[in-house]
Coordinates of C-alpha atoms and ligand atoms in Angstrom, one line a residue:
M1 CA -29.2 -36.1 2.7
T2 CA -25.2 -36.8 2.9
V3 CA -23.5 -34.3 3.1
K4 CA -21.7 -35.6 -0.4
D5 CA -25.1 -36.4 -1.8
T6 CA -25.9 -31.8 -1.8
L7 CA -22.8 -30.3 -2.8
G8 CA -22.7 -32.8 -6.9
R9 CA -22.1 -29.3 -8.4
H10 CA -21.3 -25.7 -6.1
D11 CA -25.6 -23.6 -7.1
D12 CA -25.9 -26.4 -4.3
W13 CA -24.7 -24.7 -1.9
R14 CA -27.8 -23.1 -0.8
C15 CA -29.5 -25.6 0.1
F16 CA -26.4 -27.3 2.5
E17 CA -26.5 -24.2 4.0
A18 CA -30.5 -25.1 5.1
L19 CA -28.9 -28.3 5.8
L20 CA -26.9 -27.0 8.7
T21 CA -30.1 -25.6 10.4
I22 CA -30.9 -29.2 10.7
S23 CA -28.0 -31.0 11.9
P24 CA -24.6 -29.0 12.3
A25 CA -23.3 -31.4 14.4
L26 CA -23.7 -33.6 11.9
L27 CA -22.7 -31.8 8.2
I28 CA -18.9 -31.3 10.9
Y29 CA -18.5 -34.4 11.0
Q30 CA -19.3 -35.6 7.7
Y31 CA -17.4 -32.5 6.3
M32 CA -14.2 -33.4 8.4
G33 CA -15.0 -37.4 6.5
F34 CA -14.9 -35.8 3.3
L35 CA -12.1 -33.0 3.6
L36 CA -9.8 -36.3 4.5
S37 CA -11.0 -38.5 2.1
S38 CA -9.2 -39.1 -0.9
T39 CA -12.2 -39.4 -2.8
T40 CA -13.2 -36.1 -2.7
S41 CA -12.5 -33.1 -5.5
T42 CA -10.6 -30.3 -3.5
S43 CA -13.7 -27.9 -4.8
T44 CA -16.1 -29.8 -3.3
S45 CA -14.2 -29.7 -0.1
I46 CA -13.3 -26.3 -0.5
I47 CA -17.3 -25.8 -0.1
H48 CA -17.9 -27.6 2.8
H49 CA -14.5 -26.0 4.2
K50 CA -16.2 -22.9 3.2
I51 CA -19.2 -23.6 4.9
C52 CA -19.1 -25.4 8.0
T53 CA -16.6 -21.9 8.7
T54 CA -19.0 -19.5 8.3
F55 CA -21.1 -21.6 10.0
I56 CA -18.9 -21.7 13.2
S57 CA -18.0 -18.2 12.9
K58 CA -22.4 -18.0 13.5
Q59 CA -22.2 -20.0 16.5
T60 CA -19.1 -18.9 18.1
G61 CA -19.7 -15.3 16.9
R62 CA -15.8 -15.9 15.7
Q63 CA -14.1 -14.6 13.5
G64 CA -11.2 -15.7 12.2
F65 CA -10.6 -19.2 13.7
D66 CA -8.5 -21.5 12.8
Q67 CA -8.6 -23.9 8.9
F68 CA -10.7 -26.7 9.6
G69 CA -12.7 -24.9 12.3
A70 CA -11.1 -26.7 15.0
L71 CA -11.9 -26.0 18.3
T72 CA -16.0 -27.0 17.0
L73 CA -15.0 -30.3 16.1
K74 CA -12.5 -30.5 18.4
A75 CA -15.8 -30.9 20.7
I76 CA -18.0 -32.9 18.2
M77 CA -14.6 -35.3 18.2
P78 CA -12.5 -35.5 21.2
E79 CA -10.7 -37.9 19.8
E80 CA -9.4 -37.0 17.1
K81 CA -6.1 -36.2 17.4
S82 CA -4.7 -34.9 14.5
L83 CA -6.8 -31.9 15.4
T84 CA -4.4 -29.0 16.4
I85 CA -6.4 -25.9 18.0
T86 CA -5.1 -22.3 17.2
N87 CA -4.8 -19.5 19.3
D88 CA -7.6 -17.9 18.4
S89 CA -7.4 -15.0 21.9
N90 CA -7.5 -11.7 19.5
N91 CA -7.4 -12.1 17.0
K92 CA -6.6 -10.1 14.1
K93 CA -6.2 -12.1 11.1
T94 CA -2.9 -9.9 8.2
P95 CA -5.5 -10.3 5.3
H96 CA -3.6 -12.7 3.1
V97 CA -2.6 -13.7 -0.3
L98 CA -0.5 -17.1 -2.0
T99 CA 0.1 -16.2 -5.8
V100 CA 1.8 -19.5 -7.6
A101 CA 3.2 -17.6 -10.7
G102 CA 6.1 -17.7 -12.8
S103 CA 9.3 -14.8 -11.8
D104 CA 9.8 -11.8 -14.3
S105 CA 13.1 -10.8 -13.6
G106 CA 11.7 -7.2 -14.9
A107 CA 9.4 -7.5 -12.6
G108 CA 6.5 -6.0 -14.6
A109 CA 4.4 -9.0 -14.3
G110 CA 4.1 -12.9 -12.9
V111 CA 5.4 -12.7 -9.0
Q112 CA 7.0 -9.9 -8.6
A113 CA 3.8 -7.9 -10.3
D114 CA 2.0 -9.8 -7.4
L115 CA 3.9 -8.8 -4.8
K116 CA 3.7 -4.8 -5.5
A117 CA 0.1 -4.8 -6.2
C118 CA -0.3 -6.0 -2.9
A119 CA 1.8 -4.5 -1.1
A120 CA 0.0 -1.7 -2.5
R121 CA -4.0 -2.3 -1.7
G122 CA -2.0 -3.7 1.7
V123 CA -1.9 -7.6 1.9
Y124 CA 0.5 -9.3 2.9
C125 CA 1.5 -12.0 -0.2
S126 CA 3.4 -15.1 0.3
T127 CA 4.9 -16.9 -3.6
V128 CA 4.9 -20.9 -4.7
I129 CA 7.4 -19.5 -7.5
T130 CA 7.0 -21.8 -11.3
A131 CA 9.1 -21.0 -13.9
V132 CA 11.9 -18.3 -14.0
T133 CA 11.9 -15.9 -17.0
A134 CA 14.7 -13.9 -18.2
Q135 CA 12.4 -11.0 -19.2
N136 CA 13.0 -7.6 -19.9
T137 CA 10.9 -4.3 -22.0
L138 CA 11.8 -6.6 -25.2
G139 CA 9.8 -9.9 -24.5
V140 CA 11.5 -12.6 -23.1
Q141 CA 14.4 -14.0 -23.7
D142 CA 13.8 -17.6 -21.4
V143 CA 12.6 -20.0 -19.5
S144 CA 13.6 -22.1 -16.5
I145 CA 10.6 -24.3 -15.3
L146 CA 10.5 -25.6 -11.6
S147 CA 10.9 -29.0 -10.7
E148 CA 6.9 -30.5 -9.6
E149 CA 8.7 -31.2 -6.6
S150 CA 10.1 -28.0 -5.2
V151 CA 6.6 -26.5 -6.3
A152 CA 4.7 -28.5 -4.2
A153 CA 7.0 -28.4 -1.6
Q154 CA 6.5 -24.7 -1.8
L155 CA 3.5 -24.9 -1.3
K156 CA 3.8 -26.9 1.9
S157 CA 5.2 -24.5 2.8
V158 CA 2.4 -21.7 3.1
L159 CA -0.1 -23.5 2.9
S160 CA 0.9 -26.0 6.6
D161 CA 2.2 -23.3 7.5
M162 CA 1.0 -19.1 7.0
R163 CA -3.4 -19.7 7.0
V164 CA -4.0 -18.3 3.3
D165 CA -7.5 -16.6 2.7
V166 CA -6.5 -16.6 -0.7
V167 CA -5.0 -17.9 -3.9
K168 CA -4.3 -16.6 -6.6
T169 CA -2.6 -17.7 -10.4
G170 CA -0.7 -17.8 -12.8
M171 CA 1.9 -19.1 -15.1
L172 CA 0.8 -22.9 -14.6
P173 CA 3.9 -24.2 -17.4
S174 CA 2.4 -28.1 -16.4
I175 CA -0.4 -29.9 -16.3
A176 CA 1.4 -31.9 -13.5
M177 CA 2.2 -28.6 -11.1
V178 CA -2.1 -28.0 -12.3
K179 CA -3.1 -31.4 -10.8
I180 CA 0.1 -30.5 -7.9
L181 CA -1.7 -26.5 -6.7
L182 CA -5.2 -29.2 -6.6
D183 CA -4.3 -31.4 -4.6
S184 CA -2.9 -28.7 -1.7
L185 CA -5.8 -26.9 -2.6
K186 CA -7.7 -30.1 -1.5
Q187 CA -5.2 -30.8 1.5
Y188 CA -4.8 -27.2 3.2
P189 CA -8.8 -25.1 2.0
V190 CA -8.6 -21.4 1.3
Q191 CA -11.9 -19.2 1.2
A192 CA -11.4 -18.2 -2.4
L193 CA -8.9 -18.9 -5.6
V194 CA -8.2 -16.1 -8.6
V195 CA -7.1 -17.4 -11.5
D196 CA -5.9 -15.5 -14.5
P197 CA -4.8 -17.9 -16.9
V198 CA -2.1 -16.4 -18.3
M199 CA -1.0 -18.1 -21.2
V200 CA 1.5 -15.4 -23.0
S201 CA 2.9 -13.0 -22.2
T202 CA 2.4 -9.1 -23.8
S203 CA 5.3 -9.3 -25.9
G204 CA 3.4 -12.4 -27.2
D205 CA 6.2 -15.3 -25.9
V206 CA 4.4 -18.2 -24.8
L207 CA 4.6 -19.6 -21.0
A208 CA 1.5 -22.0 -21.3
G209 CA 1.4 -24.1 -24.6
P210 CA -2.3 -25.6 -25.8
S211 CA -1.3 -28.9 -24.1
I212 CA -2.9 -27.2 -21.4
L213 CA -5.4 -25.6 -22.5
D214 CA -7.7 -28.7 -21.0
T215 CA -6.4 -29.0 -18.0
F216 CA -7.4 -25.7 -17.6
R217 CA -11.2 -26.1 -18.4
K218 CA -11.9 -30.4 -17.2
D219 CA -9.4 -28.9 -13.8
L220 CA -8.7 -25.5 -12.0
F221 CA -11.7 -23.6 -13.8
P222 CA -14.1 -25.9 -12.0
M223 CA -12.9 -24.4 -8.7
A224 CA -12.1 -21.1 -9.1
D225 CA -13.9 -18.6 -7.9
I226 CA -13.4 -15.8 -10.3
V227 CA -11.2 -16.4 -13.7
T228 CA -9.3 -13.2 -16.0
P229 CA -8.6 -14.7 -19.0
N230 CA -7.6 -11.5 -21.6
L231 CA -9.3 -11.9 -25.5
K232 CA -6.2 -14.3 -26.9
E233 CA -6.8 -16.0 -23.7
T234 CA -10.5 -16.3 -23.4
S235 CA -10.6 -17.4 -26.6
A236 CA -7.6 -20.0 -26.7
L237 CA -9.9 -21.5 -24.6
L238 CA -12.7 -21.6 -26.3
G239 CA -11.6 -23.1 -29.7
G240 CA -9.8 -20.1 -30.8
I241 CA -13.0 -17.9 -31.7
Q242 CA -13.1 -14.7 -32.9
L243 CA -14.3 -11.6 -30.5
E244 CA -14.6 -8.7 -31.9
T245 CA -18.1 -7.2 -29.8
I246 CA -18.7 -6.6 -26.2
S247 CA -21.8 -9.1 -27.1
D248 CA -19.2 -11.6 -28.4
M249 CA -17.3 -11.4 -24.7
R250 CA -20.4 -11.9 -23.1
S251 CA -20.9 -14.8 -25.1
A252 CA -17.3 -15.6 -24.3
A253 CA -18.2 -14.9 -20.2
K254 CA -21.1 -17.1 -20.6
S255 CA -19.5 -19.8 -22.1
L256 CA -15.9 -20.1 -19.2
H257 CA -19.0 -19.8 -16.8
D258 CA -20.1 -23.3 -17.1
M259 CA -17.0 -24.9 -17.0
G260 CA -16.8 -24.5 -13.3
P261 CA -16.1 -21.6 -12.2
R262 CA -18.0 -19.3 -9.7
N263 CA -18.0 -15.9 -11.6
V264 CA -15.8 -13.9 -14.7
L265 CA -14.2 -12.1 -15.8
V266 CA -13.3 -11.0 -19.8
K267 CA -10.8 -8.2 -19.6
G268 CA -11.7 -6.4 -23.2
G269 CA -8.0 -4.2 -22.6
D270 CA -7.6 -5.3 -26.6
L271 CA -11.8 -4.6 -28.1
P272 CA -10.8 -2.9 -31.3
S273 CA -13.8 -2.4 -31.4
S274 CA -14.2 0.0 -28.4
S275 CA -12.9 3.4 -27.5
D276 CA -13.1 3.1 -23.6
A277 CA -11.1 -0.3 -22.1
V278 CA -14.8 -2.6 -21.6
D279 CA -14.1 -6.1 -18.9
I280 CA -17.5 -7.4 -18.9
F281 CA -18.2 -9.5 -15.7
F282 CA -20.3 -12.4 -15.4
N283 CA -22.0 -14.6 -12.2
G284 CA -23.7 -17.0 -13.6
K285 CA -26.5 -15.0 -13.3
D286 CA -26.0 -11.5 -14.4
F287 CA -23.6 -9.7 -17.0
Y288 CA -22.2 -6.1 -15.4
E289 CA -20.0 -3.8 -18.1
L290 CA -17.0 -2.2 -15.9
R291 CA -15.7 0.5 -18.6
S292 CA -13.2 3.0 -18.2
S293 CA -11.1 5.1 -20.5
R294 CA -8.2 3.7 -22.1
I295 CA -5.5 5.4 -21.0
Q296 CA -2.3 5.2 -24.0
T297 CA 0.4 4.4 -23.3
R298 CA 3.8 1.3 -22.9
N299 CA 2.9 1.0 -19.7
T300 CA 1.3 -1.9 -19.6
H301 CA 3.6 -4.4 -18.6
G302 CA 1.7 -6.6 -15.9
T303 CA -2.0 -5.5 -16.0
G304 CA -3.2 -9.1 -15.9
C305 CA -1.2 -10.3 -12.5
T306 CA -1.9 -6.7 -10.9
L307 CA -5.7 -6.7 -12.4
A308 CA -5.7 -10.3 -9.9
S309 CA -3.8 -9.9 -7.8
C310 CA -5.8 -6.9 -6.2
I311 CA -8.8 -8.9 -6.7
A312 CA -7.3 -11.0 -4.2
A313 CA -6.1 -8.8 -2.7
E314 CA -9.5 -7.7 -1.9
L315 CA -11.4 -10.8 -1.1
A316 CA -9.2 -11.6 1.3
K317 CA -9.7 -7.9 3.2
G318 CA -13.6 -9.7 3.0
S319 CA -15.1 -7.3 -0.6
S320 CA -16.8 -9.3 -2.0
M321 CA -16.6 -10.6 -5.6
L322 CA -18.0 -7.5 -7.4
S323 CA -16.7 -5.2 -5.3
A324 CA -12.6 -6.7 -5.4
V325 CA -12.9 -7.2 -9.0
K326 CA -14.4 -3.2 -9.3
V327 CA -11.8 -2.6 -7.2
A328 CA -9.2 -4.0 -8.2
K329 CA -10.0 -2.1 -11.9
R330 CA -10.2 1.5 -10.7
Y331 CA -6.3 0.9 -9.0
V332 CA -4.9 -0.2 -12.8
E333 CA -7.2 2.8 -13.7
S334 CA -4.9 4.5 -11.6
V335 CA -1.1 3.2 -11.7
L336 CA -1.1 2.9 -14.9
E337 CA -2.1 6.9 -15.1
Y338 CA 0.4 8.2 -13.6
S339 CA 3.5 6.1 -14.5
K340 CA 2.1 6.7 -18.0
S341 CA 5.0 9.3 -18.5
I342 CA 7.7 7.0 -16.5
N343 CA 11.0 5.1 -18.5
I344 CA 12.7 1.9 -17.4
G345 CA 14.3 -0.4 -20.7
N346 CA 14.5 0.4 -24.0
G347 CA 11.2 -2.5 -25.6
S348 CA 7.7 -1.5 -27.0
Q349 CA 5.8 -2.4 -23.1
G350 CA 7.3 -1.1 -20.0
P351 CA 6.5 -1.5 -16.6
F352 CA 4.7 0.6 -14.1
D353 CA 4.8 1.7 -10.7
H354 CA 2.4 -0.1 -8.4
G355 CA 3.3 1.7 -5.4
L356 CA 2.7 5.4 -7.9
K357 CA 6.0 6.2 -5.6
L358 CA 8.3 7.4 -8.6
K359 CA 6.8 9.6 -10.5
R360 CA 7.1 11.9 -7.3
S361 CA 11.1 11.0 -6.9
V362 CA 11.5 11.6 -10.3
C363 CA 10.0 14.5 -10.5
N364 CA 11.1 16.2 -8.3
S365 CA 14.8 14.9 -8.0
S366 CA 16.0 17.9 -6.9
R367 CA 15.8 17.1 -3.8
M368 CA 16.4 13.6 -2.9
Q369 CA 19.2 13.4 -0.3
V370 CA 17.7 12.8 3.6
F371 CA 17.8 14.9 6.7
E372 CA 20.6 16.2 7.4
P373 CA 20.2 17.8 11.6
S374 CA 23.0 20.5 9.8
D375 CA 19.4 21.8 7.7
L376 CA 18.4 23.5 11.0
F377 CA 21.7 25.6 11.6
L378 CA 19.3 28.3 9.8
Y379 CA 16.4 27.7 10.8
A380 CA 13.2 30.8 9.0
V381 CA 9.9 30.2 9.7
T382 CA 7.1 32.7 8.4
D383 CA 4.0 34.8 10.3
S384 CA 1.0 35.9 7.7
N385 CA 1.0 38.8 9.8
M386 CA 4.0 40.2 9.5
N387 CA 4.1 39.2 5.7
K388 CA 1.2 41.4 5.7
K389 CA 2.7 44.3 7.6
W390 CA 5.5 45.0 5.1
G391 CA 3.6 44.0 1.9
R392 CA 5.2 41.4 0.9
S393 CA 3.8 37.8 -0.2
I394 CA 4.3 34.6 1.0
T395 CA 6.9 33.8 -2.1
D396 CA 8.8 36.9 -1.2
A397 CA 9.9 36.0 1.9
V398 CA 10.7 32.7 1.4
K399 CA 13.0 33.7 -1.3
A400 CA 14.2 36.7 0.4
A401 CA 15.5 34.8 3.9
I402 CA 16.8 31.7 1.4
E403 CA 18.7 34.4 0.0
G404 CA 20.8 36.3 3.8
G405 CA 21.3 32.0 3.7
A406 CA 18.5 30.3 6.0
T407 CA 19.2 26.9 5.5
I408 CA 15.4 25.5 5.8
V409 CA 11.9 26.9 5.6
Q410 CA 8.1 26.7 7.1
L411 CA 5.1 27.6 5.7
R412 CA 4.0 28.7 9.0
E413 CA 0.2 30.2 7.9
K414 CA -2.1 30.6 10.9
E415 CA -4.5 33.4 9.6
G416 CA -5.5 32.1 5.6
E417 CA -7.4 30.7 3.0
T418 CA -6.5 26.7 2.0
G419 CA -7.5 26.5 -1.3
E420 CA -5.2 29.9 -1.2
F421 CA -2.2 28.6 1.2
L422 CA -1.9 25.4 -0.9
E423 CA -1.2 27.1 -4.3
S424 CA 1.5 29.3 -2.0
A425 CA 2.4 25.8 -0.3
K426 CA 3.2 25.2 -4.0
A427 CA 5.8 27.7 -4.7
C428 CA 7.8 27.7 -2.0
V429 CA 7.8 24.0 -2.9
E430 CA 9.2 25.7 -6.5
I431 CA 11.5 27.6 -4.7
C432 CA 12.7 25.9 -1.6
R433 CA 13.9 23.2 -4.9
L434 CA 15.5 24.9 -6.8
H435 CA 17.5 25.9 -3.2
N436 CA 18.2 21.9 -2.2
I437 CA 16.4 23.8 0.9
P438 CA 14.0 21.7 3.1
L439 CA 10.7 22.7 2.7
V440 CA 8.3 22.0 6.0
I441 CA 5.2 23.0 6.9
N442 CA 3.4 23.8 10.7
D443 CA 0.0 21.8 12.1
R444 CA -0.9 21.2 8.8
V445 CA -0.5 18.1 7.5
D446 CA -3.1 18.1 4.8
I447 CA -1.2 21.2 3.0
A448 CA 1.8 19.4 3.5
L449 CA 1.3 15.8 1.5
A450 CA -1.0 18.0 -1.2
C451 CA 2.5 20.2 -2.3
D452 CA 4.3 17.6 -1.8
A453 CA 7.0 19.6 1.1
D454 CA 9.6 17.6 2.9
G455 CA 8.1 17.6 6.1
V456 CA 5.5 19.3 8.4
H457 CA 6.3 21.0 11.7
V458 CA 3.9 20.4 14.4
G459 CA 3.3 20.9 18.7
Q460 CA 2.0 18.9 21.5
S461 CA -1.1 19.8 20.6
D462 CA -1.3 19.2 17.2
M463 CA -1.4 16.0 15.4
P464 CA 0.4 13.7 17.3
V465 CA 3.5 12.5 15.7
A466 CA 2.9 8.7 15.7
T467 CA -0.5 8.9 13.4
V468 CA 2.1 11.9 11.0
R469 CA 4.5 8.9 11.2
A470 CA 2.1 6.6 9.5
L471 CA 0.5 9.7 6.6
V472 CA 3.4 11.1 5.8
G473 CA 5.6 7.6 5.3
P474 CA 9.0 7.5 6.0
D475 CA 10.4 10.2 3.9
K476 CA 9.5 13.5 5.3
I477 CA 11.1 15.6 8.0
I478 CA 8.6 15.4 11.4
G479 CA 9.7 18.0 13.5
V480 CA 8.0 18.0 17.4
S481 CA 8.3 21.3 19.3
C482 CA 9.4 20.1 23.1
K483 CA 10.2 21.9 26.3
T484 CA 11.2 19.1 28.5
P485 CA 13.0 16.0 27.7
E486 CA 10.6 13.8 28.6
Q487 CA 8.8 15.3 25.3
A488 CA 12.0 15.6 22.9
L489 CA 12.3 11.1 24.6
K490 CA 8.5 10.4 23.7
A491 CA 8.9 12.6 20.1
W492 CA 12.3 10.5 18.8
A493 CA 10.1 7.6 19.8
D494 CA 7.2 8.5 18.2
G495 CA 9.2 8.9 15.3
A496 CA 10.4 12.3 15.0
D497 CA 13.0 13.6 12.9
Y498 CA 14.3 17.1 15.2
V499 CA 13.5 19.0 18.2
G500 CA 11.6 22.3 18.7
S501 CA 12.7 23.7 21.7
G502 CA 11.3 26.9 23.4
G503 CA 10.1 29.7 23.6
V504 CA 13.9 30.2 24.6
F505 CA 13.5 34.1 25.6
P506 CA 10.1 35.6 26.1
T507 CA 8.1 36.3 22.5
N508 CA 5.6 38.5 20.5
T509 CA 4.9 35.9 17.7
K510 CA 3.4 33.0 19.4
A511 CA 0.2 34.3 22.6
N512 CA 0.7 32.8 26.1
N513 CA 4.1 31.0 25.6
R514 CA 5.4 29.7 28.3
T515 CA 9.8 30.4 28.7
I516 CA 11.9 27.9 28.7
G517 CA 15.4 29.9 29.3
L518 CA 18.3 28.7 28.3
D519 CA 18.5 26.0 31.4
G520 CA 15.3 24.0 30.2
L521 CA 16.5 24.2 26.7
R522 CA 20.0 22.5 27.7
D523 CA 18.6 19.5 30.1
V524 CA 16.2 19.2 26.6
C525 CA 19.9 19.1 23.8
L526 CA 21.4 16.6 27.0
A527 CA 18.1 14.4 27.5
S528 CA 17.1 14.4 22.9
K529 CA 18.3 11.3 21.3
I530 CA 17.4 13.8 17.7
P531 CA 18.7 17.1 16.8
V532 CA 17.3 19.9 18.4
V533 CA 17.1 23.5 16.9
A534 CA 16.4 26.7 19.4
I535 CA 13.3 29.2 19.0
G536 CA 11.3 32.3 20.8
G537 CA 13.2 35.2 21.7
I538 CA 16.2 34.7 19.1
N539 CA 17.2 37.9 18.1
L540 CA 20.9 39.5 16.9
G541 CA 21.8 40.3 20.2
N542 CA 20.8 37.0 22.0
A543 CA 21.9 34.1 19.0
K544 CA 25.9 33.7 20.8
E545 CA 24.3 33.4 23.7
V546 CA 22.5 30.3 22.0
M547 CA 24.5 28.3 20.1
E548 CA 27.9 29.3 22.7
L549 CA 25.6 27.0 25.5
G550 CA 27.3 24.2 23.0
V551 CA 25.2 21.3 24.1
V552 CA 25.8 18.2 22.1
N553 CA 22.7 18.0 19.5
L554 CA 21.5 21.2 19.6
E555 CA 21.8 22.4 16.0
G556 CA 20.9 25.7 15.1
V557 CA 18.4 28.4 15.7
A558 CA 14.2 28.9 14.6
V559 CA 14.1 33.0 14.3
V560 CA 10.6 33.9 13.2
S561 CA 10.3 38.5 13.5
A562 CA 14.3 38.5 13.2
V563 CA 14.5 37.9 9.7
F564 CA 10.4 39.4 9.0
D565 CA 9.6 41.7 11.0
R566 CA 11.9 43.6 9.3
E567 CA 12.1 45.6 6.4
C568 CA 14.9 44.3 4.4
V569 CA 15.0 40.4 5.1
A570 CA 17.4 38.9 3.1
A571 CA 19.8 41.7 5.2
E572 CA 18.8 40.6 8.7
T573 CA 19.2 36.8 7.4
R574 CA 22.3 37.4 6.4
K575 CA 23.2 39.2 9.1
L576 CA 22.4 36.5 11.6
Y577 CA 23.2 33.7 9.5
G578 CA 27.9 35.3 10.6
L579 CA 26.5 35.9 14.0
L580 CA 25.8 32.2 13.4
K581 CA 29.0 31.4 12.1
E582 CA 31.3 33.1 14.3
S583 CA 30.4 30.9 17.2
V584 CA 30.1 27.6 15.6
V585 CA 33.9 28.8 15.0
G586 CA 36.4 27.4 18.7
K587 CA 32.0 25.6 20.1
V588 CA 33.1 23.8 23.0
M589 CA 30.4 20.9 23.1
V590 CA 29.3 19.6 26.6
Ligands
LIG601 C1 11.1 25.0 15.4 C2 10.1 24.8 15.3 N1 9.2 24.6 16.6 C3 8.6 25.0 17.1 C4 7.6 25.4 16.8 C5 5.8 25.7 17.4 O1 5.3 24.7 17.2 P1 4.1 24.1 17.8 O2 4.5 24.4 19.3 O3 2.8 24.1 16.7 O4 3.5 26.4 17.7 P2 3.1 26.2 16.3 O5 4.3 27.2 15.7 O6 1.4 25.3 16.3 O7 2.2 27.8 17.1 C6 7.7 25.9 15.4 N2 7.0 26.1 14.9 N3 8.8 25.9 15.3
LIG602 C1 5.6 29.4 17.3 C2 7.5 29.1 17.9 N1 6.9 28.8 18.5 C3 7.6 28.3 20.2 C4 8.0 27.7 21.0 O1 8.6 27.9 22.2 O2 7.6 25.8 20.9 S1 8.3 30.0 19.9 C5 7.5 30.8 18.3 C6 7.8 32.1 18.0 C7 9.1 32.4 17.6 O3 9.1 33.1 17.1 P1 10.0 34.8 16.9 O4 11.1 34.5 16.8 O5 9.4 36.2 16.5 O6 10.3 35.1 19.3
LIG603 MG1 1.3 23.6 16.0

């Protein structure tokens, strides 16, 4: 039996795998011959490629070898000069999706949606642009189709160099372009092909004419690992049949599967007879009814592109097809729900927010400015015991400190229930936003994220700064306690925004705290590359002394007991603020 005999259809690949165990070297040799032969169809090459790469992985125990398994092939065919061997040592491959699609100027759909979806799913995405559309929330105003030469050149650039895992297609506006894509995939096989057979935009504008349907059916679909048509596209592909029920969708999925793709997802978002969004997934053997609630929103432009890209991204990460589809559906459902109320454009169909970020900044737009070193001028740090002692809530303490002139607030709650703390923290975020004062949470990154605080303060034995940064993202403030110049330099290198340095004086608020004195504070300030706030035992009696150190980077003082272990928080804070202002006038920098 030869490779050619075995590989007539996709289903035969199991029998091909059996052949591997009998004569792997021969098989690989034949595979290489097929790959280079112009008579081999792209789908056959892809299957050869998958089998051979699977085999080589098993034999060598290596996961990410170069695209043609060239190391092994080189061993079998040392005289083959055309084989390039990539350096696989420490090979930790970045999952990579290539989207072949049209550009949407409104960035809700097309290549722009694909890029955002892949980025949101943590996968690298390269792009081959087939057409440039002028598009917004009202519809499509113009379509310019790129030349075949340009599309071929883009495909070659990416595929020849960048080790693509999965190709996802969107708008393929001409038969020639489909053929160019298939030829490129024959030359540069990839792990999977996801086909979103885009024909009509969500606004109803035609993006690929009916003449292309035959090419989709006969040439593109047999190559696809999955096709993801919506109801309109399914109907067009099947000669205009009516699709009104879930049972119609199942039959349609089966008919599409007969055209050659290994899996079919018929998307039933528009099915009138169902109150849920039901998609039918068919893998040639089993049907799966994937349900989600229908989200009431105008912001649905680009859902098809996003779903297909997300499937591609999950496949690139190594998921099975069914789990990729399930994750993608859940992701789309979450972003639609999250973006329900965002308002972009005047038309009937708006884009949504792939990164789940816009809503947050829109809602909390009252504090959009970046952290300023001068925010550290008078830093009020709360203490649960002191609040209890004086019979006040955290929110009352925060309000009073702000009233007295605090320029930044930290919630340092060492006792108490997490749920209760979170509720207080949320209330404090609202108060601070109203006054445009940053709110930082001590130690608890989880609470900071959950209440959307402006930042987190951590010490040397808390969560490492680099980890905090990875968790909270680039926008949040991170403060770090440092007693030495080395710690201050590390804090900066790890991504912190400011240093809290102390104890400048002995304190009763923090047990067993080492005092570094004014000299220690000076050393930290001089070494630091980020602003410093002094802490520890600072009060009305010594604050001036601290500020008059006059060292570069020292921006202010942080206090706990001097304002919160007092009867009237606002009055004490006001006094301290006045004192600090006095010492700033005439400050001489060292
Ligand atoms: C502004 C500021 N500086 C230092 C600290 C102390 O943080 P840490 O060393 O983590 O100790 P605890 O506060 O967690 O006991 C701080 N909280 N704020
Ligand atoms: C929380 C804290 N951190 C310190 C450090 O040296 O890093 S000293 C300290 C307690 C500061 O409280 P008070 O203003 O009441 O002295
Ligand atoms: Mg701490």
